[in-house]
Amino acid sequence: MSSKPAVSPKAGLAAAVVAVSAGAILVRLSDAPSSVAAFYRVLFTTLPLTAIAAWRYRGEFARIRSRDLAFAVLSGVALAVHFAAWFESLRWTSVAASVTLVQAQPVFVSIGAWLLLRERVTRRMAAGIAVAVGGMASMSLGDFLGGVAVGPRPLYGNALALAGAVAAAGYVLAGRSLRQRISLIPYVTVVYGVCVVVLLAFVLAAGHPLTGYPAREWLLFVGLAVGPGLLGHTVLNWALAHLESSVVSVSLLGEPVGATLLAFALLSETPTPATIAGGCVVLAGIYVTATAAQT
């Protein structure tokens, strides 16, 4: 049993959700190419973890089996695709739509687990998936058909966000069993390291420069790593040792709400009625799917 932490796990979880919610805003504030921002976010998150891994977990890397290493590499590739697609989606659609759609990964995890791992899908999970998919369609098409939309190409941006959600689901599925055999720090070091290499390949293939950005951009890159990366997802992983996984997973539904409020306050971006309505339906479907998967 975990010892009682000095900080309330629920307070830490709330702070982590706020930190994660700021990620989309920092991406929108950056003028750098989205793949460059994604690369530096993961790179600056990985560097301190690599130092810790080399110091305290050096012997564990040699004990990782080749098959597990292959799945860790696959997980890192999926994570890179997730970041690249999601960061780019924020250039084309609203923060509210992008963050809500990319947060739909529990739905795709359930579908992938059924197709690839032959895991059972309950009626409640199927209902949640159906509700979420309906909400996605409403969110993606409602503004377009109504003639009012936020973002230069909202359909394209929404499609990229959904691609990011599918890639995130692949990241979860590839690593689902690995964490039972590999410690957290060695696992994320391998996965993040692969993610950095793949994102670097994306940047170089697109011909974007890696240097020459103003100080403001470097601060945003570091902010993405420290905020959503270390203070967000790291604290979420810490909270899992003290709270039920269903509590942590459902709490992530606060990210689209927090990101939408921050976009309204800082970017003067007001979501359209179709985005709000469709987002509420998507969140309801994710909630039903996530909680059903934990029972």
PDB file of C-alpha atoms in Angstrom:
ATOM      1  CA  MET A   1       0.000   0.000   0.000  1.00  0.00           C
ATOM      2  CA  SER A   2       1.337   3.463  -0.877  1.00  0.00           C
ATOM      3  CA  SER A   3       2.302   5.666   2.073  1.00  0.00           C
ATOM      4  CA  LYS A   4       0.278   8.781   2.670  1.00  0.00           C
ATOM      5  CA  PRO A   5       1.709  11.514   0.417  1.00  0.00           C
ATOM      6  CA  ALA A   6       2.620  14.967   1.695  1.00  0.00           C
ATOM      7  CA  VAL A   7       0.428  16.543  -0.993  1.00  0.00           C
ATOM      8  CA  SER A   8      -3.229  15.648  -1.454  1.00  0.00           C
ATOM      9  CA  PRO A   9      -3.500  13.400  -4.544  1.00  0.00           C
ATOM     10  CA  LYS A  10      -6.748  15.088  -5.544  1.00  0.00           C
ATOM     11  CA  ALA A  11      -5.117  18.527  -5.297  1.00  0.00           C
ATOM     12  CA  GLY A  12      -2.197  17.254  -7.368  1.00  0.00           C
ATOM     13  CA  LEU A  13      -4.611  15.775  -9.903  1.00  0.00           C
ATOM     14  CA  ALA A  14      -6.466  19.085 -10.214  1.00  0.00           C
ATOM     15  CA  ALA A  15      -3.184  20.963 -10.729  1.00  0.00           C
ATOM     16  CA  ALA A  16      -2.118  18.411 -13.360  1.00  0.00           C
ATOM     17  CA  VAL A  17      -5.346  18.857 -15.323  1.00  0.00           C
ATOM     18  CA  VAL A  18      -4.812  22.643 -15.323  1.00  0.00           C
ATOM     19  CA  ALA A  19      -1.218  22.150 -16.528  1.00  0.00           C
ATOM     20  CA  VAL A  20      -2.322  19.807 -19.308  1.00  0.00           C
ATOM     21  CA  SER A  21      -5.100  22.219 -20.331  1.00  0.00           C
ATOM     22  CA  ALA A  22      -2.511  24.941 -20.959  1.00  0.00           C
ATOM     23  CA  GLY A  23      -0.808  22.863 -23.648  1.00  0.00           C
ATOM     24  CA  ALA A  24      -3.126  23.856 -26.490  1.00  0.00           C
ATOM     25  CA  ILE A  25      -2.854  27.532 -25.560  1.00  0.00           C
ATOM     26  CA  LEU A  26       0.950  27.438 -25.606  1.00  0.00           C
ATOM     27  CA  VAL A  27       0.876  25.773 -29.044  1.00  0.00           C
ATOM     28  CA  ARG A  28      -1.459  28.457 -30.371  1.00  0.00           C
ATOM     29  CA  LEU A  29       0.746  31.232 -28.966  1.00  0.00           C
ATOM     30  CA  SER A  30       3.784  29.815 -30.762  1.00  0.00           C
ATOM     31  CA  ASP A  31       4.639  31.032 -34.255  1.00  0.00           C
ATOM     32  CA  ALA A  32       7.040  28.149 -34.867  1.00  0.00           C
ATOM     33  CA  PRO A  33       6.009  25.270 -37.161  1.00  0.00           C
ATOM     34  CA  SER A  34       3.844  22.813 -35.237  1.00  0.00           C
ATOM     35  CA  SER A  35       6.262  19.912 -35.764  1.00  0.00           C
ATOM     36  CA  VAL A  36       9.098  22.006 -34.322  1.00  0.00           C
ATOM     37  CA  ALA A  37       7.037  22.879 -31.235  1.00  0.00           C
ATOM     38  CA  ALA A  38       6.130  19.201 -30.792  1.00  0.00           C
ATOM     39  CA  PHE A  39       9.784  18.161 -31.187  1.00  0.00           C
ATOM     40  CA  TYR A  40      11.074  20.549 -28.546  1.00  0.00           C
ATOM     41  CA  ARG A  41       8.235  19.769 -26.154  1.00  0.00           C
ATOM     42  CA  VAL A  42       9.155  16.079 -26.146  1.00  0.00           C
ATOM     43  CA  LEU A  43      12.921  16.727 -26.267  1.00  0.00           C
ATOM     44  CA  PHE A  44      12.884  19.055 -23.245  1.00  0.00           C
ATOM     45  CA  THR A  45      10.650  16.595 -21.387  1.00  0.00           C
ATOM     46  CA  THR A  46      12.962  13.694 -22.207  1.00  0.00           C
ATOM     47  CA  LEU A  47      16.306  15.231 -21.246  1.00  0.00           C
ATOM     48  CA  PRO A  48      15.801  15.310 -17.440  1.00  0.00           C
ATOM     49  CA  LEU A  49      14.166  11.875 -17.514  1.00  0.00           C
ATOM     50  CA  THR A  50      17.144  10.480 -19.420  1.00  0.00           C
ATOM     51  CA  ALA A  51      19.525  11.839 -16.787  1.00  0.00           C
ATOM     52  CA  ILE A  52      17.472  10.205 -14.019  1.00  0.00           C
ATOM     53  CA  ALA A  53      17.287   6.922 -15.949  1.00  0.00           C
ATOM     54  CA  ALA A  54      21.051   6.849 -16.512  1.00  0.00           C
ATOM     55  CA  TRP A  55      21.682   7.581 -12.849  1.00  0.00           C
ATOM     56  CA  ARG A  56      19.223   5.261 -11.117  1.00  0.00           C
ATOM     57  CA  TYR A  57      17.933   2.732 -13.658  1.00  0.00           C
ATOM     58  CA  ARG A  58      20.935   1.995 -15.837  1.00  0.00           C
ATOM     59  CA  GLY A  59      20.833  -1.760 -15.191  1.00  0.00           C
ATOM     60  CA  GLU A  60      17.163  -2.107 -16.158  1.00  0.00           C
ATOM     61  CA  PHE A  61      17.711  -1.205 -19.807  1.00  0.00           C
ATOM     62  CA  ALA A  62      19.842  -4.319 -20.355  1.00  0.00           C
ATOM     63  CA  ARG A  63      17.023  -6.483 -18.985  1.00  0.00           C
ATOM     64  CA  ILE A  64      14.396  -5.229 -21.444  1.00  0.00           C
ATOM     65  CA  ARG A  65      13.497  -8.082 -23.800  1.00  0.00           C
ATOM     66  CA  SER A  66      13.772  -7.496 -27.543  1.00  0.00           C
ATOM     67  CA  ARG A  67      10.039  -8.055 -28.031  1.00  0.00           C
ATOM     68  CA  ASP A  68       9.201  -5.507 -25.333  1.00  0.00           C
ATOM     69  CA  LEU A  69      11.686  -3.078 -26.849  1.00  0.00           C
ATOM     70  CA  ALA A  70       9.980  -3.444 -30.228  1.00  0.00           C
ATOM     71  CA  PHE A  71       6.590  -2.587 -28.713  1.00  0.00           C
ATOM     72  CA  ALA A  72       8.141   0.362 -26.855  1.00  0.00           C
ATOM     73  CA  VAL A  73       9.507   1.644 -30.173  1.00  0.00           C
ATOM     74  CA  LEU A  74       6.049   1.233 -31.748  1.00  0.00           C
ATOM     75  CA  SER A  75       4.569   3.130 -28.814  1.00  0.00           C
ATOM     76  CA  GLY A  76       7.064   5.962 -29.341  1.00  0.00           C
ATOM     77  CA  VAL A  77       6.232   6.193 -33.058  1.00  0.00           C
ATOM     78  CA  ALA A  78       2.505   6.384 -32.250  1.00  0.00           C
ATOM     79  CA  LEU A  79       3.164   9.096 -29.676  1.00  0.00           C
ATOM     80  CA  ALA A  80       5.104  11.133 -32.241  1.00  0.00           C
ATOM     81  CA  VAL A  81       2.241  10.882 -34.743  1.00  0.00           C
ATOM     82  CA  HIS A  82      -0.164  11.931 -31.970  1.00  0.00           C
ATOM     83  CA  PHE A  83       1.795  15.082 -31.161  1.00  0.00           C
ATOM     84  CA  ALA A  84       2.452  15.998 -34.789  1.00  0.00           C
ATOM     85  CA  ALA A  85      -1.204  15.620 -35.796  1.00  0.00           C
ATOM     86  CA  TRP A  86      -2.651  17.328 -32.733  1.00  0.00           C
ATOM     87  CA  PHE A  87      -0.255  20.309 -32.755  1.00  0.00           C
ATOM     88  CA  GLU A  88      -0.985  20.848 -36.447  1.00  0.00           C
ATOM     89  CA  SER A  89      -4.747  20.590 -35.855  1.00  0.00           C
ATOM     90  CA  LEU A  90      -4.579  23.618 -33.554  1.00  0.00           C
ATOM     91  CA  ARG A  91      -3.507  25.721 -36.542  1.00  0.00           C
ATOM     92  CA  TRP A  92      -6.728  24.969 -38.416  1.00  0.00           C
ATOM     93  CA  THR A  93      -9.599  24.542 -35.964  1.00  0.00           C
ATOM     94  CA  SER A  94     -10.715  25.907 -32.622  1.00  0.00           C
ATOM     95  CA  VAL A  95      -9.007  24.970 -29.370  1.00  0.00           C
ATOM     96  CA  ALA A  96     -12.331  23.634 -28.069  1.00  0.00           C
ATOM     97  CA  ALA A  97     -12.842  21.286 -31.017  1.00  0.00           C
ATOM     98  CA  SER A  98      -9.211  20.154 -31.255  1.00  0.00           C
ATOM     99  CA  VAL A  99      -8.744  19.353 -27.570  1.00  0.00           C
ATOM    100  CA  THR A 100     -12.115  17.635 -27.240  1.00  0.00           C
ATOM    101  CA  LEU A 101     -11.589  15.432 -30.297  1.00  0.00           C
ATOM    102  CA  VAL A 102      -8.017  14.484 -29.424  1.00  0.00           C
ATOM    103  CA  GLN A 103      -9.168  13.572 -25.902  1.00  0.00           C
ATOM    104  CA  ALA A 104     -11.434  10.911 -27.422  1.00  0.00           C
ATOM    105  CA  GLN A 105      -8.613   8.347 -27.302  1.00  0.00           C
ATOM    106  CA  PRO A 106     -10.404   6.139 -24.687  1.00  0.00           C
ATOM    107  CA  VAL A 107     -13.047   5.477 -27.343  1.00  0.00           C
ATOM    108  CA  PHE A 108     -10.420   4.347 -29.868  1.00  0.00           C
ATOM    109  CA  VAL A 109      -8.576   2.348 -27.201  1.00  0.00           C
ATOM    110  CA  SER A 110     -11.768   0.388 -26.567  1.00  0.00           C
ATOM    111  CA  ILE A 111     -12.269  -0.217 -30.287  1.00  0.00           C
ATOM    112  CA  GLY A 112      -8.625  -1.203 -30.776  1.00  0.00           C
ATOM    113  CA  ALA A 113      -8.656  -3.534 -27.761  1.00  0.00           C
ATOM    114  CA  TRP A 114     -11.721  -5.268 -29.223  1.00  0.00           C
ATOM    115  CA  LEU A 115     -10.249  -5.603 -32.722  1.00  0.00           C
ATOM    116  CA  LEU A 116      -6.618  -6.370 -31.858  1.00  0.00           C
ATOM    117  CA  LEU A 117      -6.636  -7.824 -28.358  1.00  0.00           C
ATOM    118  CA  ARG A 118     -10.039  -9.519 -28.500  1.00  0.00           C
ATOM    119  CA  GLU A 119     -11.107  -7.731 -25.328  1.00  0.00           C
ATOM    120  CA  ARG A 120     -14.820  -7.747 -24.586  1.00  0.00           C
ATOM    121  CA  VAL A 121     -16.852  -4.620 -25.314  1.00  0.00           C
ATOM    122  CA  THR A 122     -19.808  -4.313 -22.962  1.00  0.00           C
ATOM    123  CA  ARG A 123     -23.126  -2.778 -23.939  1.00  0.00           C
ATOM    124  CA  ARG A 124     -22.309   0.282 -21.871  1.00  0.00           C
ATOM    125  CA  MET A 125     -18.969   0.707 -23.633  1.00  0.00           C
ATOM    126  CA  ALA A 126     -20.650   0.299 -27.016  1.00  0.00           C
ATOM    127  CA  ALA A 127     -23.235   2.920 -26.041  1.00  0.00           C
ATOM    128  CA  GLY A 128     -20.484   5.311 -24.944  1.00  0.00           C
ATOM    129  CA  ILE A 129     -18.611   4.798 -28.209  1.00  0.00           C
ATOM    130  CA  ALA A 130     -21.784   5.432 -30.217  1.00  0.00           C
ATOM    131  CA  VAL A 131     -22.548   8.621 -28.284  1.00  0.00           C
ATOM    132  CA  ALA A 132     -18.966   9.895 -28.660  1.00  0.00           C
ATOM    133  CA  VAL A 133     -18.880   9.176 -32.402  1.00  0.00           C
ATOM    134  CA  GLY A 134     -22.190  10.987 -32.833  1.00  0.00           C
ATOM    135  CA  GLY A 135     -20.793  13.960 -30.958  1.00  0.00           C
ATOM    136  CA  MET A 136     -17.663  13.959 -33.118  1.00  0.00           C
ATOM    137  CA  ALA A 137     -19.778  14.062 -36.274  1.00  0.00           C
ATOM    138  CA  SER A 138     -21.902  16.855 -34.842  1.00  0.00           C
ATOM    139  CA  MET A 139     -18.858  18.859 -33.781  1.00  0.00           C
ATOM    140  CA  SER A 140     -17.040  18.387 -37.084  1.00  0.00           C
ATOM    141  CA  LEU A 141     -19.971  19.093 -39.399  1.00  0.00           C
ATOM    142  CA  GLY A 142     -22.255  21.366 -37.385  1.00  0.00           C
ATOM    143  CA  ASP A 143     -20.253  24.568 -37.768  1.00  0.00           C
ATOM    144  CA  PHE A 144     -19.403  23.808 -41.396  1.00  0.00           C
ATOM    145  CA  LEU A 145     -23.013  23.191 -42.418  1.00  0.00           C
ATOM    146  CA  GLY A 146     -24.182  26.170 -40.397  1.00  0.00           C
ATOM    147  CA  GLY A 147     -21.814  28.492 -42.219  1.00  0.00           C
ATOM    148  CA  VAL A 148     -20.082  29.671 -39.033  1.00  0.00           C
ATOM    149  CA  ALA A 149     -16.793  28.175 -37.893  1.00  0.00           C
ATOM    150  CA  VAL A 150     -13.755  28.976 -35.787  1.00  0.00           C
ATOM    151  CA  GLY A 151     -10.470  28.387 -37.585  1.00  0.00           C
ATOM    152  CA  PRO A 152      -9.329  28.674 -41.219  1.00  0.00           C
ATOM    153  CA  ARG A 153     -10.040  25.002 -42.091  1.00  0.00           C
ATOM    154  CA  PRO A 154     -12.035  23.447 -39.257  1.00  0.00           C
ATOM    155  CA  LEU A 155     -12.872  20.163 -41.030  1.00  0.00           C
ATOM    156  CA  TYR A 156      -9.199  19.581 -41.767  1.00  0.00           C
ATOM    157  CA  GLY A 157      -8.195  20.555 -38.253  1.00  0.00           C
ATOM    158  CA  ASN A 158     -10.841  18.293 -36.731  1.00  0.00           C
ATOM    159  CA  ALA A 159      -9.657  15.389 -38.897  1.00  0.00           C
ATOM    160  CA  LEU A 160      -6.092  15.937 -37.683  1.00  0.00           C
ATOM    161  CA  ALA A 161      -7.289  15.984 -34.068  1.00  0.00           C
ATOM    162  CA  LEU A 162      -9.091  12.685 -34.610  1.00  0.00           C
ATOM    163  CA  ALA A 163      -5.938  11.255 -36.189  1.00  0.00           C
ATOM    164  CA  GLY A 164      -4.094  12.394 -33.069  1.00  0.00           C
ATOM    165  CA  ALA A 165      -6.642  10.576 -30.922  1.00  0.00           C
ATOM    166  CA  VAL A 166      -6.235   7.354 -32.930  1.00  0.00           C
ATOM    167  CA  ALA A 167      -2.432   7.614 -32.626  1.00  0.00           C
ATOM    168  CA  ALA A 168      -2.734   8.211 -28.875  1.00  0.00           C
ATOM    169  CA  ALA A 169      -4.859   5.081 -28.640  1.00  0.00           C
ATOM    170  CA  GLY A 170      -2.114   3.170 -30.483  1.00  0.00           C
ATOM    171  CA  TYR A 171       0.391   4.538 -27.963  1.00  0.00           C
ATOM    172  CA  VAL A 172      -1.748   3.253 -25.087  1.00  0.00           C
ATOM    173  CA  LEU A 173      -2.419  -0.136 -26.674  1.00  0.00           C
ATOM    174  CA  ALA A 174       1.242  -0.717 -27.558  1.00  0.00           C
ATOM    175  CA  GLY A 175       2.319   0.038 -24.031  1.00  0.00           C
ATOM    176  CA  ARG A 176      -0.621  -1.524 -22.172  1.00  0.00           C
ATOM    177  CA  SER A 177       1.282  -4.564 -20.925  1.00  0.00           C
ATOM    178  CA  LEU A 178       4.819  -3.160 -20.987  1.00  0.00           C
ATOM    179  CA  ARG A 179       4.424  -1.179 -17.772  1.00  0.00           C
ATOM    180  CA  GLN A 180       3.818  -4.452 -15.907  1.00  0.00           C
ATOM    181  CA  ARG A 181       7.386  -5.518 -16.762  1.00  0.00           C
ATOM    182  CA  ILE A 182       9.284  -2.245 -17.179  1.00  0.00           C
ATOM    183  CA  SER A 183       9.639   0.537 -14.586  1.00  0.00           C
ATOM    184  CA  LEU A 184       8.105   3.917 -15.395  1.00  0.00           C
ATOM    185  CA  ILE A 185      11.314   5.917 -15.935  1.00  0.00           C
ATOM    186  CA  PRO A 186      13.059   3.377 -18.236  1.00  0.00           C
ATOM    187  CA  TYR A 187       9.816   2.870 -20.167  1.00  0.00           C
ATOM    188  CA  VAL A 188       9.095   6.546 -20.813  1.00  0.00           C
ATOM    189  CA  THR A 189      12.760   7.208 -21.560  1.00  0.00           C
ATOM    190  CA  VAL A 190      12.692   4.673 -24.410  1.00  0.00           C
ATOM    191  CA  VAL A 191       9.277   5.780 -25.670  1.00  0.00           C
ATOM    192  CA  TYR A 192      10.032   9.497 -25.483  1.00  0.00           C
ATOM    193  CA  GLY A 193      13.463   8.938 -27.041  1.00  0.00           C
ATOM    194  CA  VAL A 194      11.900   7.216 -30.048  1.00  0.00           C
ATOM    195  CA  CYS A 195       9.254   9.952 -30.199  1.00  0.00           C
ATOM    196  CA  VAL A 196      11.983  12.628 -30.332  1.00  0.00           C
ATOM    197  CA  VAL A 197      13.762  10.850 -33.218  1.00  0.00           C
ATOM    198  CA  VAL A 198      10.542  10.472 -35.232  1.00  0.00           C
ATOM    199  CA  LEU A 199       9.524  14.091 -34.654  1.00  0.00           C
ATOM    200  CA  LEU A 200      13.021  15.201 -35.697  1.00  0.00           C
ATOM    201  CA  ALA A 201      12.533  13.244 -38.928  1.00  0.00           C
ATOM    202  CA  PHE A 202       9.199  15.049 -39.479  1.00  0.00           C
ATOM    203  CA  VAL A 203      10.870  18.435 -38.946  1.00  0.00           C
ATOM    204  CA  LEU A 204      13.777  17.696 -41.286  1.00  0.00           C
ATOM    205  CA  ALA A 205      11.494  16.199 -43.954  1.00  0.00           C
ATOM    206  CA  ALA A 206       9.403  19.370 -43.911  1.00  0.00           C
ATOM    207  CA  GLY A 207      12.526  21.526 -44.207  1.00  0.00           C
ATOM    208  CA  HIS A 208      11.877  23.493 -41.018  1.00  0.00           C
ATOM    209  CA  PRO A 209      14.878  25.022 -39.199  1.00  0.00           C
ATOM    210  CA  LEU A 210      15.759  23.777 -35.723  1.00  0.00           C
ATOM    211  CA  THR A 211      17.403  27.020 -34.628  1.00  0.00           C
ATOM    212  CA  GLY A 212      17.046  30.768 -35.144  1.00  0.00           C
ATOM    213  CA  TYR A 213      13.822  31.190 -33.159  1.00  0.00           C
ATOM    214  CA  PRO A 214      13.374  34.224 -30.876  1.00  0.00           C
ATOM    215  CA  ALA A 215      13.602  33.936 -27.086  1.00  0.00           C
ATOM    216  CA  ARG A 216       9.783  33.985 -26.832  1.00  0.00           C
ATOM    217  CA  GLU A 217       9.557  30.732 -28.803  1.00  0.00           C
ATOM    218  CA  TRP A 218      12.166  28.987 -26.644  1.00  0.00           C
ATOM    219  CA  LEU A 219      10.214  29.995 -23.553  1.00  0.00           C
ATOM    220  CA  LEU A 220       7.072  28.500 -25.080  1.00  0.00           C
ATOM    221  CA  PHE A 221       8.941  25.267 -25.927  1.00  0.00           C
ATOM    222  CA  VAL A 222      10.201  25.004 -22.340  1.00  0.00           C
ATOM    223  CA  GLY A 223       6.719  25.867 -21.052  1.00  0.00           C
ATOM    224  CA  LEU A 224       5.236  23.009 -23.082  1.00  0.00           C
ATOM    225  CA  ALA A 225       7.738  20.581 -21.568  1.00  0.00           C
ATOM    226  CA  VAL A 226       7.539  21.787 -17.961  1.00  0.00           C
ATOM    227  CA  GLY A 227       3.778  22.462 -17.850  1.00  0.00           C
ATOM    228  CA  PRO A 228       1.825  19.822 -19.804  1.00  0.00           C
ATOM    229  CA  GLY A 229       4.819  17.460 -19.941  1.00  0.00           C
ATOM    230  CA  LEU A 230       6.440  17.239 -16.507  1.00  0.00           C
ATOM    231  CA  LEU A 231       3.884  18.934 -14.237  1.00  0.00           C
ATOM    232  CA  GLY A 232       0.921  17.557 -16.173  1.00  0.00           C
ATOM    233  CA  HIS A 233       1.456  13.971 -17.264  1.00  0.00           C
ATOM    234  CA  THR A 234       4.133  13.184 -14.677  1.00  0.00           C
ATOM    235  CA  VAL A 235       1.839  14.240 -11.830  1.00  0.00           C
ATOM    236  CA  LEU A 236      -0.998  12.261 -13.409  1.00  0.00           C
ATOM    237  CA  ASN A 237       1.201   9.162 -13.325  1.00  0.00           C
ATOM    238  CA  TRP A 238       2.051   9.917  -9.684  1.00  0.00           C
ATOM    239  CA  ALA A 239      -1.650  10.280  -8.829  1.00  0.00           C
ATOM    240  CA  LEU A 240      -2.316   6.805 -10.229  1.00  0.00           C
ATOM    241  CA  ALA A 241      -0.419   5.369  -7.250  1.00  0.00           C
ATOM    242  CA  HIS A 242      -2.866   6.985  -4.822  1.00  0.00           C
ATOM    243  CA  LEU A 243      -6.191   7.227  -6.680  1.00  0.00           C
ATOM    244  CA  GLU A 244      -8.325   4.812  -8.687  1.00  0.00           C
ATOM    245  CA  SER A 245      -7.499   4.774 -12.388  1.00  0.00           C
ATOM    246  CA  SER A 246     -11.140   5.576 -13.227  1.00  0.00           C
ATOM    247  CA  VAL A 247     -10.882   8.794 -11.204  1.00  0.00           C
ATOM    248  CA  VAL A 248      -7.710   9.830 -13.015  1.00  0.00           C
ATOM    249  CA  SER A 249      -8.971   8.923 -16.494  1.00  0.00           C
ATOM    250  CA  VAL A 250     -12.309  10.689 -16.068  1.00  0.00           C
ATOM    251  CA  SER A 251     -10.585  13.750 -14.592  1.00  0.00           C
ATOM    252  CA  LEU A 252      -8.871  14.226 -17.962  1.00  0.00           C
ATOM    253  CA  LEU A 253     -12.257  15.229 -19.326  1.00  0.00           C
ATOM    254  CA  GLY A 254     -11.523  18.502 -17.567  1.00  0.00           C
ATOM    255  CA  GLU A 255      -8.805  19.249 -20.149  1.00  0.00           C
ATOM    256  CA  PRO A 256     -11.173  20.300 -22.979  1.00  0.00           C
ATOM    257  CA  VAL A 257     -13.161  22.424 -20.532  1.00  0.00           C
ATOM    258  CA  GLY A 258     -10.042  24.073 -19.119  1.00  0.00           C
ATOM    259  CA  ALA A 259      -8.502  24.610 -22.566  1.00  0.00           C
ATOM    260  CA  THR A 260     -11.729  26.137 -23.891  1.00  0.00           C
ATOM    261  CA  LEU A 261     -11.938  28.549 -20.952  1.00  0.00           C
ATOM    262  CA  LEU A 262      -8.280  29.528 -21.340  1.00  0.00           C
ATOM    263  CA  ALA A 263      -8.765  30.049 -25.098  1.00  0.00           C
ATOM    264  CA  PHE A 264     -11.730  32.310 -24.374  1.00  0.00           C
ATOM    265  CA  ALA A 265      -9.822  34.318 -21.749  1.00  0.00           C
ATOM    266  CA  LEU A 266      -6.427  34.551 -23.445  1.00  0.00           C
ATOM    267  CA  LEU A 267      -7.157  34.219 -27.171  1.00  0.00           C
ATOM    268  CA  SER A 268     -10.683  35.710 -27.290  1.00  0.00           C
ATOM    269  CA  GLU A 269     -11.774  32.511 -29.027  1.00  0.00           C
ATOM    270  CA  THR A 270     -15.468  31.875 -28.474  1.00  0.00           C
ATOM    271  CA  PRO A 271     -16.631  28.382 -29.446  1.00  0.00           C
ATOM    272  CA  THR A 272     -19.704  28.192 -31.669  1.00  0.00           C
ATOM    273  CA  PRO A 273     -22.962  26.602 -30.445  1.00  0.00           C
ATOM    274  CA  ALA A 274     -22.324  23.510 -32.602  1.00  0.00           C
ATOM    275  CA  THR A 275     -18.867  23.075 -31.063  1.00  0.00           C
ATOM    276  CA  ILE A 276     -20.233  23.423 -27.532  1.00  0.00           C
ATOM    277  CA  ALA A 277     -23.136  21.039 -28.143  1.00  0.00           C
ATOM    278  CA  GLY A 278     -21.032  18.475 -29.977  1.00  0.00           C
ATOM    279  CA  GLY A 279     -18.282  18.751 -27.371  1.00  0.00           C
ATOM    280  CA  CYS A 280     -20.710  18.038 -24.549  1.00  0.00           C
ATOM    281  CA  VAL A 281     -21.936  14.929 -26.375  1.00  0.00           C
ATOM    282  CA  VAL A 282     -18.354  13.755 -27.002  1.00  0.00           C
ATOM    283  CA  LEU A 283     -17.423  14.263 -23.334  1.00  0.00           C
ATOM    284  CA  ALA A 284     -20.505  12.320 -22.258  1.00  0.00           C
ATOM    285  CA  GLY A 285     -19.570   9.453 -24.569  1.00  0.00           C
ATOM    286  CA  ILE A 286     -15.952   9.444 -23.350  1.00  0.00           C
ATOM    287  CA  TYR A 287     -17.145   9.428 -19.741  1.00  0.00           C
ATOM    288  CA  VAL A 288     -19.435   6.445 -20.310  1.00  0.00           C
ATOM    289  CA  THR A 289     -16.727   4.556 -22.227  1.00  0.00           C
ATOM    290  CA  ALA A 290     -13.945   5.311 -19.735  1.00  0.00           C
ATOM    291  CA  THR A 291     -15.977   4.418 -16.646  1.00  0.00           C
ATOM    292  CA  ALA A 292     -17.377   1.266 -18.281  1.00  0.00           C
ATOM    293  CA  ALA A 293     -13.832   0.134 -19.126  1.00  0.00           C
ATOM    294  CA  GLN A 294     -12.855   0.419 -15.450  1.00  0.00           C
ATOM    295  CA  THR A 295     -15.724  -1.755 -14.136  1.00  0.00           C
TER     296      THR A 295
END
